[in-house]
Tab-separated table of C-alpha atoms and ligand atoms in Angstrom:
chain	number	residue	atom	x	y	z
X	1	MET	CA	0.009	-0.068	-0.045
X	2	ARG	CA	1.193	3.268	-0.748
X	3	THR	CA	2.205	5.427	2.401
X	4	ARG	CA	1.787	9.065	0.965
X	5	PRO	CA	-2.075	9.860	1.781
X	6	LEU	CA	-4.462	10.999	-1.127
X	7	LYS	CA	-5.439	15.025	-0.037
X	8	VAL	CA	-9.182	15.604	0.081
X	9	ALA	CA	-10.408	18.828	0.031
X	10	LEU	CA	-14.320	19.262	1.557
X	11	LEU	CA	-16.248	21.991	0.286
X	12	GLY	CA	-19.196	22.345	2.592
X	13	CYS	CA	-19.433	20.740	6.059
X	14	GLY	CA	-23.499	21.234	6.680
X	15	VAL	CA	-25.875	17.818	6.953
X	16	VAL	CA	-23.929	15.810	4.226
X	17	GLY	CA	-20.553	17.213	4.674
X	18	SER	CA	-20.141	16.735	8.656
X	19	GLU	CA	-21.274	12.930	7.870
X	20	VAL	CA	-18.712	12.804	4.893
X	21	ALA	CA	-15.947	14.257	7.487
X	22	ARG	CA	-17.014	11.816	10.136
X	23	ILE	CA	-16.876	8.825	8.039
X	24	MET	CA	-13.697	9.471	6.621
X	25	THR	CA	-12.135	9.716	9.939
X	26	THR	CA	-13.903	6.696	11.961
X	27	HIS	CA	-13.464	4.587	8.574
X	28	ALA	CA	-10.140	5.710	7.641
X	29	ASP	CA	-7.938	2.200	7.961
X	30	ASP	CA	-10.770	0.282	5.914
X	31	LEU	CA	-10.972	3.122	3.027
X	32	ALA	CA	-6.973	3.101	2.852
X	33	ALA	CA	-7.431	-0.600	2.477
X	34	ARG	CA	-9.677	-0.366	-0.140
X	35	ILE	CA	-8.256	2.462	-1.963
X	36	GLY	CA	-4.560	1.376	-1.534
X	37	ALA	CA	-3.301	4.432	-0.057
X	38	PRO	CA	-4.588	6.589	2.924
X	39	VAL	CA	-6.805	9.650	2.259
X	40	GLU	CA	-6.280	12.850	4.440
X	41	LEU	CA	-8.756	15.615	4.826
X	42	ALA	CA	-6.475	18.471	3.777
X	43	GLY	CA	-9.105	21.344	4.390
X	44	VAL	CA	-12.810	22.235	4.912
X	45	ALA	CA	-14.206	25.030	3.476
X	46	VAL	CA	-17.618	26.522	5.117
X	47	ARG	CA	-19.488	29.908	5.416
X	48	ARG	CA	-19.503	30.050	8.970
X	49	PRO	CA	-15.835	29.436	10.256
X	50	SER	CA	-16.637	29.992	14.038
X	51	LYS	CA	-19.229	27.191	14.302
X	52	VAL	CA	-17.997	24.437	16.207
X	53	ARG	CA	-17.615	21.050	13.916
X	54	GLU	CA	-17.374	17.909	15.987
X	55	GLY	CA	-14.608	15.555	14.830
X	56	ILE	CA	-12.944	18.164	12.571
X	57	ASP	CA	-9.678	19.793	13.517
X	58	PRO	CA	-10.406	23.779	13.451
X	59	ALA	CA	-6.937	24.317	11.645
X	60	LEU	CA	-8.370	22.480	8.535
X	61	ILE	CA	-11.710	25.042	8.486
X	62	THR	CA	-11.246	28.011	6.032
X	63	THR	CA	-13.716	30.270	4.412
X	64	ASP	CA	-11.551	30.807	1.392
X	65	ALA	CA	-12.848	27.817	-0.621
X	66	THR	CA	-11.117	28.997	-3.910
X	67	ALA	CA	-7.363	29.062	-2.294
X	68	LEU	CA	-8.157	25.778	-1.092
X	69	VAL	CA	-9.182	24.340	-4.554
X	70	GLU	CA	-6.163	26.164	-5.973
X	71	ARG	CA	-3.625	24.871	-3.290
X	72	GLY	CA	-2.585	22.329	-6.237
X	73	ASP	CA	-1.695	19.256	-4.008
X	74	ILE	CA	-5.517	18.455	-3.825
X	75	ASP	CA	-6.300	14.946	-5.363
X	76	VAL	CA	-10.166	14.950	-5.048
X	77	VAL	CA	-12.521	17.918	-4.057
X	78	VAL	CA	-15.769	16.928	-2.748
X	79	GLU	CA	-18.516	19.461	-3.279
X	80	VAL	CA	-21.320	19.479	-0.857
X	81	ILE	CA	-22.267	23.040	-0.790
X	82	GLY	CA	-25.316	22.853	-3.248
X	83	GLY	CA	-26.617	25.605	-5.403
X	84	VAL	CA	-25.102	26.516	-8.814
X	85	GLU	CA	-22.973	29.053	-7.396
X	86	PRO	CA	-19.977	29.117	-6.228
X	87	ALA	CA	-20.158	25.300	-6.505
X	88	ARG	CA	-19.513	25.766	-10.251
X	89	GLY	CA	-16.640	27.942	-10.427
X	90	LEU	CA	-15.175	25.903	-7.522
X	91	ILE	CA	-15.601	22.492	-9.348
X	92	THR	CA	-14.068	23.798	-12.689
X	93	THR	CA	-11.322	25.374	-10.627
X	94	ALA	CA	-10.413	22.184	-8.976
X	95	PHE	CA	-10.404	20.302	-12.625
X	96	GLU	CA	-7.692	23.250	-13.663
X	97	HIS	CA	-5.732	22.458	-10.463
X	98	GLY	CA	-5.529	18.774	-10.876
X	99	ALA	CA	-8.413	17.621	-8.727
X	100	SER	CA	-10.957	14.913	-9.544
X	101	VAL	CA	-14.440	15.967	-8.113
X	102	VAL	CA	-17.278	14.251	-6.189
X	103	SER	CA	-20.354	15.913	-5.899
X	104	ALA	CA	-24.104	15.595	-4.449
X	105	ASN	CA	-24.965	18.971	-6.107
X	106	LYS	CA	-28.059	17.791	-8.359
X	107	ALA	CA	-29.243	21.231	-8.989
X	108	LEU	CA	-25.499	22.152	-10.540
X	109	LEU	CA	-25.437	18.802	-12.323
X	110	ALA	CA	-29.073	19.150	-14.031
X	111	GLU	CA	-28.328	23.211	-14.478
X	112	ASP	CA	-24.744	22.572	-16.421
X	113	GLY	CA	-23.933	18.926	-16.217
X	114	PRO	CA	-22.416	18.708	-20.129
X	115	ALA	CA	-19.928	21.611	-19.511
X	116	LEU	CA	-18.791	20.315	-16.438
X	117	HIS	CA	-18.314	16.933	-17.732
X	118	ALA	CA	-16.510	18.692	-20.633
X	119	ALA	CA	-14.086	20.627	-18.161
X	120	ALA	CA	-13.313	17.029	-16.368
X	121	GLU	CA	-12.598	15.405	-19.849
X	122	LYS	CA	-10.294	18.288	-20.644
X	123	HIS	CA	-8.184	18.279	-17.912
X	124	GLY	CA	-8.253	14.081	-17.562
X	125	ARG	CA	-10.307	14.239	-14.167
X	126	ASP	CA	-13.242	12.346	-12.942
X	127	LEU	CA	-16.623	13.946	-11.947
X	128	TYR	CA	-18.976	11.466	-9.905
X	129	TYR	CA	-22.151	12.347	-8.763
X	130	GLU	CA	-23.951	8.894	-7.203
X	131	ALA	CA	-25.205	11.183	-4.332
X	132	ALA	CA	-27.250	13.697	-6.247
X	133	VAL	CA	-30.132	11.188	-7.378
X	134	ALA	CA	-31.666	9.308	-4.574
X	135	GLY	CA	-29.166	9.682	-1.541
X	136	ALA	CA	-27.962	6.501	-0.852
X	137	ILE	CA	-29.404	4.242	-3.504
X	138	PRO	CA	-26.870	3.219	-6.058
X	139	LEU	CA	-28.275	4.234	-9.127
X	140	VAL	CA	-25.965	6.598	-10.961
X	141	ARG	CA	-23.484	3.761	-11.395
X	142	PRO	CA	-25.770	1.033	-12.155
X	143	LEU	CA	-27.142	3.141	-15.073
X	144	ARG	CA	-23.529	4.603	-16.143
X	145	GLU	CA	-21.795	1.043	-15.854
X	146	SER	CA	-23.683	-1.942	-15.052
X	147	LEU	CA	-26.395	-1.498	-17.552
X	148	ALA	CA	-23.868	0.062	-20.122
X	149	GLY	CA	-24.409	-3.127	-22.080
X	150	ASP	CA	-28.360	-3.149	-22.182
X	151	LYS	CA	-30.910	-0.525	-23.475
X	152	VAL	CA	-32.988	1.081	-20.912
X	153	ASN	CA	-36.260	2.353	-22.234
X	154	ARG	CA	-38.119	3.660	-18.782
X	155	VAL	CA	-36.897	5.041	-15.656
X	156	LEU	CA	-39.773	5.811	-12.993
X	157	GLY	CA	-40.136	6.364	-9.532
X	158	ILE	CA	-40.002	8.449	-6.429
X	159	VAL	CA	-36.995	10.434	-5.991
X	160	ASN	CA	-37.635	13.121	-3.421
X	161	GLY	CA	-38.155	12.010	0.108
X	162	THR	CA	-40.037	15.294	1.358
X	163	THR	CA	-42.940	14.907	-0.960
X	164	ASN	CA	-43.174	11.226	-0.400
X	165	PHE	CA	-43.191	11.997	3.439
X	166	ILE	CA	-45.914	14.633	2.853
X	167	LEU	CA	-48.163	12.296	0.524
X	168	ASP	CA	-47.776	9.438	2.661
X	169	ARG	CA	-48.999	11.429	5.919
X	170	MET	CA	-51.969	12.639	3.758
X	171	ASP	CA	-52.712	9.011	2.819
X	172	THR	CA	-52.385	7.644	6.116
X	173	SER	CA	-53.569	10.291	8.569
X	174	GLY	CA	-56.298	12.186	6.289
X	175	ALA	CA	-54.195	15.066	7.082
X	176	GLY	CA	-54.172	18.059	4.720
X	177	TYR	CA	-51.186	19.179	2.539
X	178	SER	CA	-50.461	22.329	5.189
X	179	GLU	CA	-50.755	20.049	8.069
X	180	ALA	CA	-48.591	17.357	6.735
X	181	LEU	CA	-46.008	19.807	5.328
X	182	ASP	CA	-45.573	21.197	8.779
X	183	GLU	CA	-45.019	17.685	10.204
X	184	ALA	CA	-42.349	17.076	7.582
X	185	THR	CA	-40.740	20.453	8.531
X	186	ALA	CA	-40.563	19.558	12.246
X	187	LEU	CA	-38.771	16.561	11.755
X	188	GLY	CA	-36.417	17.897	9.784
X	189	TYR	CA	-37.207	16.373	6.190
X	190	ALA	CA	-38.428	19.527	4.623
X	191	GLU	CA	-36.345	22.705	4.669
X	192	ALA	CA	-37.405	26.183	5.856
X	193	ASP	CA	-37.931	27.053	2.409
X	194	PRO	CA	-39.775	23.649	1.013
X	195	THR	CA	-39.915	25.168	-2.796
X	196	ALA	CA	-37.548	23.132	-4.264
X	197	ASP	CA	-39.127	20.008	-3.333
X	198	VAL	CA	-42.812	20.612	-2.927
X	199	GLU	CA	-42.778	22.266	-6.338
X	200	GLY	CA	-40.768	19.569	-7.905
X	201	PHE	CA	-37.621	21.283	-8.874
X	202	ASP	CA	-35.847	18.921	-6.849
X	203	ALA	CA	-37.205	15.894	-8.536
X	204	ALA	CA	-36.975	17.446	-12.014
X	205	ALA	CA	-33.364	17.763	-11.675
X	206	LYS	CA	-32.702	14.371	-10.509
X	207	ALA	CA	-35.058	13.307	-13.537
X	208	ALA	CA	-33.210	15.341	-15.836
X	209	ILE	CA	-29.792	13.562	-14.733
X	210	LEU	CA	-31.370	9.969	-14.482
X	211	ALA	CA	-33.026	10.585	-18.132
X	212	GLY	CA	-29.596	11.734	-19.673
X	213	ILE	CA	-27.412	9.106	-18.157
X	214	ALA	CA	-30.002	6.097	-18.952
X	215	PHE	CA	-30.579	7.271	-22.860
X	216	HIS	CA	-27.087	8.537	-23.209
X	217	THR	CA	-28.363	11.897	-24.169
X	218	ARG	CA	-28.831	15.396	-23.015
X	219	VAL	CA	-31.874	16.183	-21.004
X	220	GLY	CA	-31.727	20.067	-19.740
X	221	ILE	CA	-33.678	20.812	-16.443
X	222	GLY	CA	-35.896	22.948	-18.589
X	223	GLU	CA	-36.857	20.201	-20.771
X	224	VAL	CA	-38.535	17.981	-17.752
X	225	HIS	CA	-42.107	18.593	-17.419
X	226	ARG	CA	-42.812	19.754	-13.893
X	227	GLU	CA	-45.533	19.665	-11.555
X	228	GLY	CA	-45.073	20.074	-7.513
X	229	ILE	CA	-47.689	18.577	-5.191
X	230	THR	CA	-48.771	21.811	-3.719
X	231	GLU	CA	-52.168	21.385	-5.256
X	232	VAL	CA	-52.747	17.974	-4.230
X	233	THR	CA	-55.800	18.088	-1.847
X	234	ALA	CA	-57.229	15.702	0.860
X	235	ALA	CA	-60.031	15.053	-1.543
X	236	ASP	CA	-57.510	13.653	-4.386
X	237	ILE	CA	-56.084	11.260	-1.735
X	238	ALA	CA	-59.498	10.022	-0.862
X	239	SER	CA	-60.589	9.846	-4.391
X	240	ALA	CA	-57.486	7.907	-4.992
X	241	ARG	CA	-58.221	5.382	-2.277
X	242	ARG	CA	-61.876	4.669	-3.532
X	243	MET	CA	-59.892	3.797	-6.908
X	244	GLY	CA	-57.705	1.403	-5.022
X	245	CYS	CA	-54.993	3.886	-5.481
X	246	THR	CA	-52.798	6.052	-3.460
X	247	VAL	CA	-50.769	9.309	-4.683
X	248	LYS	CA	-47.032	9.585	-5.258
X	249	LEU	CA	-45.010	12.302	-6.809
X	250	LEU	CA	-43.322	10.428	-9.749
X	251	ALA	CA	-40.325	11.321	-11.946
X	252	ILE	CA	-41.014	9.341	-15.462
X	253	CYS	CA	-38.149	9.080	-18.069
X	254	GLU	CA	-39.223	7.298	-21.151
X	255	ARG	CA	-38.123	6.563	-24.737
X	256	ALA	CA	-40.604	6.854	-27.146
X	257	ALA	CA	-42.044	3.492	-28.467
X	258	ASP	CA	-40.074	4.743	-32.049
X	259	GLY	CA	-37.267	5.164	-29.970
X	260	ARG	CA	-36.723	8.383	-31.566
X	261	SER	CA	-37.068	10.776	-28.769
X	262	VAL	CA	-37.154	10.800	-25.183
X	263	THR	CA	-39.551	12.530	-22.422
X	264	ALA	CA	-38.860	13.525	-18.875
X	265	ARG	CA	-41.804	14.512	-16.276
X	266	VAL	CA	-42.333	14.913	-12.913
X	267	HIS	CA	-45.935	15.259	-11.372
X	268	PRO	CA	-48.089	13.621	-8.875
X	269	ALA	CA	-49.928	10.536	-10.008
X	270	MET	CA	-52.462	7.948	-8.650
X	271	ILE	CA	-50.566	4.527	-8.455
X	272	PRO	CA	-52.368	1.131	-7.634
X	273	LEU	CA	-51.992	0.122	-4.231
X	274	SER	CA	-50.655	-3.140	-5.874
X	275	HIS	CA	-47.958	-1.218	-7.247
X	276	PRO	CA	-44.576	-1.496	-5.291
X	277	LEU	CA	-43.978	2.139	-5.454
X	278	ALA	CA	-47.162	2.321	-3.503
X	279	SER	CA	-45.662	0.901	-0.583
X	280	VAL	CA	-42.848	3.327	-0.508
X	281	ARG	CA	-43.360	5.031	2.790
X	282	GLU	CA	-42.286	8.054	4.450
X	283	ALA	CA	-39.105	9.740	3.118
X	284	TYR	CA	-38.034	6.666	1.250
X	285	ASN	CA	-37.285	6.758	-2.516
X	286	ALA	CA	-37.369	4.057	-5.071
X	287	VAL	CA	-37.060	3.996	-8.670
X	288	PHE	CA	-37.645	1.118	-11.228
X	289	VAL	CA	-35.566	1.008	-14.435
X	290	GLU	CA	-37.023	-1.107	-17.408
X	291	ALA	CA	-34.229	-2.359	-19.450
X	292	GLU	CA	-34.483	-4.518	-22.842
X	293	ALA	CA	-32.412	-7.522	-21.798
X	294	ALA	CA	-32.555	-6.835	-18.074
X	295	GLY	CA	-36.114	-6.282	-17.877
X	296	GLN	CA	-37.526	-4.596	-14.775
X	297	LEU	CA	-35.064	-3.564	-11.700
X	298	MET	CA	-36.239	-1.865	-8.803
X	299	PHE	CA	-33.680	0.357	-6.157
X	300	TYR	CA	-35.060	1.194	-2.871
X	301	GLY	CA	-33.421	2.856	0.030
X	302	PRO	CA	-33.145	6.241	2.091
X	303	GLY	CA	-33.002	9.288	-0.674
X	304	ALA	CA	-32.184	11.779	1.712
X	305	GLY	CA	-30.265	12.610	5.167
X	306	GLY	CA	-26.629	13.293	5.933
X	307	SER	CA	-25.453	9.640	6.722
X	308	PRO	CA	-27.133	7.885	3.985
X	309	THR	CA	-26.008	10.419	1.425
X	310	ALA	CA	-22.211	10.555	2.830
X	311	SER	CA	-22.224	6.892	2.206
X	312	ALA	CA	-22.892	7.408	-1.595
X	313	VAL	CA	-20.114	10.343	-1.304
X	314	LEU	CA	-17.635	8.201	0.228
X	315	GLY	CA	-18.260	5.305	-2.683
X	316	ASP	CA	-17.558	7.718	-5.302
X	317	LEU	CA	-14.543	9.071	-3.439
X	318	VAL	CA	-13.379	5.555	-2.943
X	319	ALA	CA	-13.701	5.027	-7.039
X	320	VAL	CA	-12.121	8.331	-7.921
X	321	CYS	CA	-9.169	7.584	-5.436
X	322	ARG	CA	-8.410	3.941	-6.796
X	323	ASN	CA	-8.637	5.711	-10.525
X	324	LYS	CA	-6.057	8.330	-9.634
X	325	LEU	CA	-3.626	5.521	-8.158
X	326	ALA	CA	-4.083	3.798	-11.459
X	327	GLY	CA	-3.534	6.659	-13.301
X	328	THR	CA	-7.153	6.467	-15.225
X	329	THR	CA	-10.650	7.776	-15.307
X	330	GLY	CA	-13.796	6.260	-14.796
X	331	PRO	CA	-16.564	6.762	-17.545
X	332	GLY	CA	-17.483	10.353	-18.339
X	333	GLU	CA	-20.413	11.555	-19.911
X	334	SER	CA	-21.953	9.387	-22.652
X	335	ALA	CA	-24.543	11.604	-24.792
X	336	TYR	CA	-23.901	10.070	-28.206
X	337	THR	CA	-27.524	9.420	-29.159
X	338	ARG	CA	-28.749	12.914	-29.189
X	339	LEU	CA	-32.208	12.099	-28.955
X	340	PRO	CA	-34.410	14.934	-28.745
X	341	VAL	CA	-36.800	15.803	-25.994
X	342	SER	CA	-40.386	15.713	-26.696
X	343	PRO	CA	-42.911	17.779	-25.262
X	344	THR	CA	-45.117	16.371	-22.764
X	345	GLY	CA	-48.023	16.949	-25.125
X	346	GLU	CA	-46.973	13.628	-26.667
X	347	VAL	CA	-46.934	11.422	-23.757
X	348	VAL	CA	-49.851	8.905	-23.264
X	349	THR	CA	-51.434	7.864	-20.013
X	350	ARG	CA	-54.571	7.785	-18.217
X	351	TYR	CA	-56.123	10.664	-16.331
X	352	HIS	CA	-58.394	11.309	-13.026
X	353	ILE	CA	-60.342	14.240	-13.759
X	354	SER	CA	-62.730	15.690	-10.924
X	355	LEU	CA	-65.439	18.381	-11.776
X	356	ASP	CA	-67.407	20.706	-10.090
X	357	VAL	CA	-70.960	20.922	-12.123
X	358	ALA	CA	-74.381	21.758	-11.877
X	359	ASP	CA	-76.525	19.014	-10.621
X	360	LYS	CA	-79.156	19.341	-13.074
X	361	PRO	CA	-80.267	17.013	-16.315
X	362	GLY	CA	-78.158	16.643	-19.408
X	363	VAL	CA	-74.665	17.563	-17.611
X	364	LEU	CA	-73.160	14.001	-17.592
X	365	ALA	CA	-74.118	14.011	-21.541
X	366	GLN	CA	-72.598	17.646	-22.147
X	367	VAL	CA	-69.306	16.352	-20.390
X	368	ALA	CA	-69.284	13.061	-22.088
X	369	THR	CA	-69.411	15.124	-25.367
X	370	VAL	CA	-66.661	17.228	-24.574
X	371	PHE	CA	-64.452	14.093	-24.039
X	372	ALA	CA	-65.607	12.401	-27.258
X	373	GLU	CA	-65.074	15.155	-29.320
X	374	GLN	CA	-61.413	15.357	-28.294
X	375	GLY	CA	-61.247	11.913	-28.983
X	376	VAL	CA	-60.503	10.865	-25.068
X	377	SER	CA	-62.126	7.511	-24.003
X	378	ILE	CA	-64.003	7.436	-20.568
X	379	ASP	CA	-63.446	4.454	-18.671
X	380	THR	CA	-65.332	5.240	-15.285
X	381	VAL	CA	-67.639	8.161	-14.109
X	382	ARG	CA	-68.660	8.857	-10.569
X	383	GLN	CA	-71.018	11.666	-9.621
X	384	GLN	CA	-72.004	12.451	-6.388
X	385	SER	CA	-74.744	14.959	-5.571
X	386	ARG	CA	-73.728	17.511	-2.756
X	387	GLN	CA	-77.414	18.548	-1.690
X	388	ASP	CA	-75.943	21.960	-1.129
X	389	PRO	CA	-77.901	25.345	-2.000
X	390	ASP	CA	-75.695	25.794	-4.986
X	391	GLY	CA	-77.187	22.738	-6.763
X	392	GLU	CA	-73.543	21.455	-7.305
X	393	ALA	CA	-72.033	17.815	-7.889
X	394	SER	CA	-68.840	16.091	-8.027
X	395	LEU	CA	-68.074	14.332	-11.078
X	396	VAL	CA	-65.088	12.223	-11.150
X	397	VAL	CA	-64.108	10.876	-14.604
X	398	VAL	CA	-61.338	8.158	-15.129
X	399	THR	CA	-60.407	8.071	-18.860
X	400	HIS	CA	-58.505	5.255	-20.939
X	401	ARG	CA	-54.889	6.156	-22.296
X	402	ALA	CA	-55.017	9.414	-23.912
X	403	LEU	CA	-52.502	11.790	-25.057
X	404	ASP	CA	-51.621	14.522	-22.951
X	405	SER	CA	-52.918	17.119	-25.646
X	406	ALA	CA	-55.796	15.561	-26.043
X	407	LEU	CA	-56.421	15.775	-22.324
X	408	SER	CA	-55.608	19.557	-22.323
X	409	GLY	CA	-57.860	20.065	-25.001
X	410	THR	CA	-60.684	18.618	-23.178
X	411	VAL	CA	-59.920	20.667	-19.875
X	412	GLU	CA	-60.099	23.568	-21.879
X	413	ALA	CA	-63.163	22.838	-23.468
X	414	LEU	CA	-64.944	21.401	-20.032
X	415	ARG	CA	-63.918	25.111	-18.690
X	416	LYS	CA	-66.024	26.925	-21.176
X	417	LEU	CA	-69.168	24.909	-20.287
X	418	ASP	CA	-71.537	26.802	-18.375
X	419	THR	CA	-72.596	23.856	-16.346
X	420	VAL	CA	-68.873	22.879	-15.322
X	421	ARG	CA	-68.493	25.180	-12.286
X	422	GLY	CA	-64.700	24.174	-11.939
X	423	VAL	CA	-62.405	21.835	-12.730
X	424	ALA	CA	-61.197	20.640	-8.962
X	425	SER	CA	-58.102	18.327	-10.052
X	426	ILE	CA	-56.595	16.521	-12.976
X	427	MET	CA	-54.069	13.545	-12.123
X	428	ARG	CA	-52.234	11.279	-14.265
X	429	VAL	CA	-52.774	7.483	-13.253
X	430	GLU	CA	-49.928	5.752	-13.590
X	431	GLY	CA	-48.326	2.278	-13.377
X	432	GLU	CA	-51.293	-0.073	-14.080
M	1	LIG	P1	-26.161	22.177	3.870
M	1	LIG	O1	-26.939	23.439	3.767
M	1	LIG	O2	-26.441	21.639	5.172
M	1	LIG	O3	-24.696	22.381	4.161
M	1	LIG	C1	-24.179	23.112	3.074
M	1	LIG	C2	-22.799	23.403	3.536
M	1	LIG	O4	-22.291	24.503	2.628
M	1	LIG	C3	-22.335	24.205	4.550
M	1	LIG	O5	-21.488	23.694	5.641
M	1	LIG	C4	-22.068	25.613	4.695
M	1	LIG	O6	-21.101	26.507	5.520
M	1	LIG	C5	-21.216	25.431	3.023
M	1	LIG	N1	-21.041	26.674	2.133
M	1	LIG	C6	-22.412	27.578	1.955
M	1	LIG	N2	-22.046	28.469	1.120
M	1	LIG	C7	-20.565	28.241	0.979
M	1	LIG	C8	-19.702	29.159	0.644
M	1	LIG	N3	-19.715	29.901	-0.388
M	1	LIG	N4	-18.365	28.527	0.689
M	1	LIG	C9	-18.052	27.734	1.460
M	1	LIG	N5	-18.961	26.642	2.094
M	1	LIG	C10	-20.234	27.091	1.996
M	1	LIG	O7	-26.230	21.340	2.854
M	1	LIG	P2	-26.545	19.780	2.804
M	1	LIG	O8	-25.221	19.103	3.293
M	1	LIG	O9	-27.777	19.254	3.368
M	1	LIG	O10	-26.247	19.843	1.342
M	1	LIG	C11	-25.304	19.658	0.187
M	1	LIG	C12	-25.494	19.034	-0.923
M	1	LIG	O11	-26.058	17.697	-1.074
M	1	LIG	C13	-26.341	19.935	-2.091
M	1	LIG	O12	-25.958	19.839	-3.094
M	1	LIG	C14	-27.846	18.921	-1.679
M	1	LIG	O13	-28.534	19.252	-2.978
M	1	LIG	C15	-27.103	17.616	-1.921
M	1	LIG	N6	-27.869	16.618	-1.221
M	1	LIG	C16	-28.403	16.554	0.123
M	1	LIG	C17	-29.164	15.751	0.646
M	1	LIG	C18	-29.788	15.654	2.337
M	1	LIG	O14	-30.297	15.070	2.624
M	1	LIG	N7	-29.231	17.100	2.640
M	1	LIG	C19	-29.274	14.423	0.084
M	1	LIG	C20	-28.879	14.337	-1.204
M	1	LIG	C21	-28.198	15.567	-1.818
M	1	LIG	P3	-21.788	26.562	7.027
M	1	LIG	O15	-21.909	25.175	7.735
M	1	LIG	O16	-20.990	27.529	7.742
M	1	LIG	O17	-22.944	27.233	6.718
M	2	LIG	N1	-34.674	17.502	-0.374
M	2	LIG	C1	-34.257	16.050	-0.846
M	2	LIG	C2	-35.253	15.134	-0.679
M	2	LIG	C3	-32.893	15.790	-0.366
M	2	LIG	O1	-36.528	15.176	0.028
M	2	LIG	O2	-35.559	13.962	-1.203
M	2	LIG	C4	-32.566	14.450	-1.057
M	2	LIG	O3	-31.888	14.930	-2.219
């Protein structure tokens, strides 16, 4: 074993970074044996230097992250600051100064992955980011390496722990959205500003990364159709239950049937209780990968949290250090298929539409006519009179598989009917 240590610069020492530092220290001997050389924490960049950081030598702490990555003797930079800047500039500088990079930063990779891969390749360095998608769950490496000989056609799953916790609570306790969000915040799942999670930005970034790797193409974050969970109501959850379903925020990346394009979308969807994703509870993640030769694979585990995410970071650190000692690099970006990303209008799926309608003769026929005119076939209809002074009824229509664009046209036409007082919710039905 080489005795001269490989030097690691840690950028960020928060929820994830502090666990990375802890495991590097407590498992130092095992890591050295697995890599073939010891790894040494050479510096830790943070924003607040006076904060007490248990188990970390205060002499290693700096607020000058740029100087740390420019030192020239750093072998690997671990970026766990988050956000686009200064992380992007620091990673690029790290490559220029001879370091490989391990990052957990899905926002940055979804925003600027191709440029970062190009910079890594230009300087002959590694860029690894297993922790950026689904925390501890090995997903990036299985897609990039284990399934490199297969053809992946679909990746579908729950990739955001916070929203899964909220939807799970709404389902199991009957809580409303706000109440469930408050509980997620109190338990430390949701951040003070939960926008990235509840509006689907976090899941969309992960979907962009997964689609790019799975289909060997580039999928920008702006090309991922995104809907969050803020509009999901207790009534939607109850309606899903009546259909033998539950509601999950899904990320779905698909190769088109003709193989000439891909789609990536994130939205709440009803899935049957018999589907394996329906039993993914609390803040857990699970992802299905469908590949031509392998068939269906399911990956399940903790998708967030300091220790689980640090596990993925450490796995990458070991891989990158091994490459460094071998004088090689691992797989870089594979985007040779150059498949275009189709708009969501071309997606075909089933829909659950909940309408508030006037409770009088002929309304059902009017509504059914609109669906027929748009070429959307109805599977089931459930109407319930509210017996209220406004004379309204709830009408729930579940369709057969239809084009997303046809469904949008249907909803637009329904809104124009005098007898339709409101479209309470529209939700896709998946996983059947
Ligand atoms: P935190 O907010 O807990 O930690 C961020 C760290 O970065 C803090 O130590 C902070 O310093 C430091 N920091 C912030 N700005 C700067 C700066 N300009 N220069 C130097 N240091 C800076 O974030 P997390 O640990 O939760 O997340 C880190 C990354 O991991 C993100 O990309 C996130 O998306 C990703 N991730 C997180 C998961 C999780 O469950 N938390 C799961 C999967 C991925 P200080 O301590 O002084 O404030
Ligand atoms: N906020 C993210 C989640 C963290 O809840 O899943 C893990 O990426």
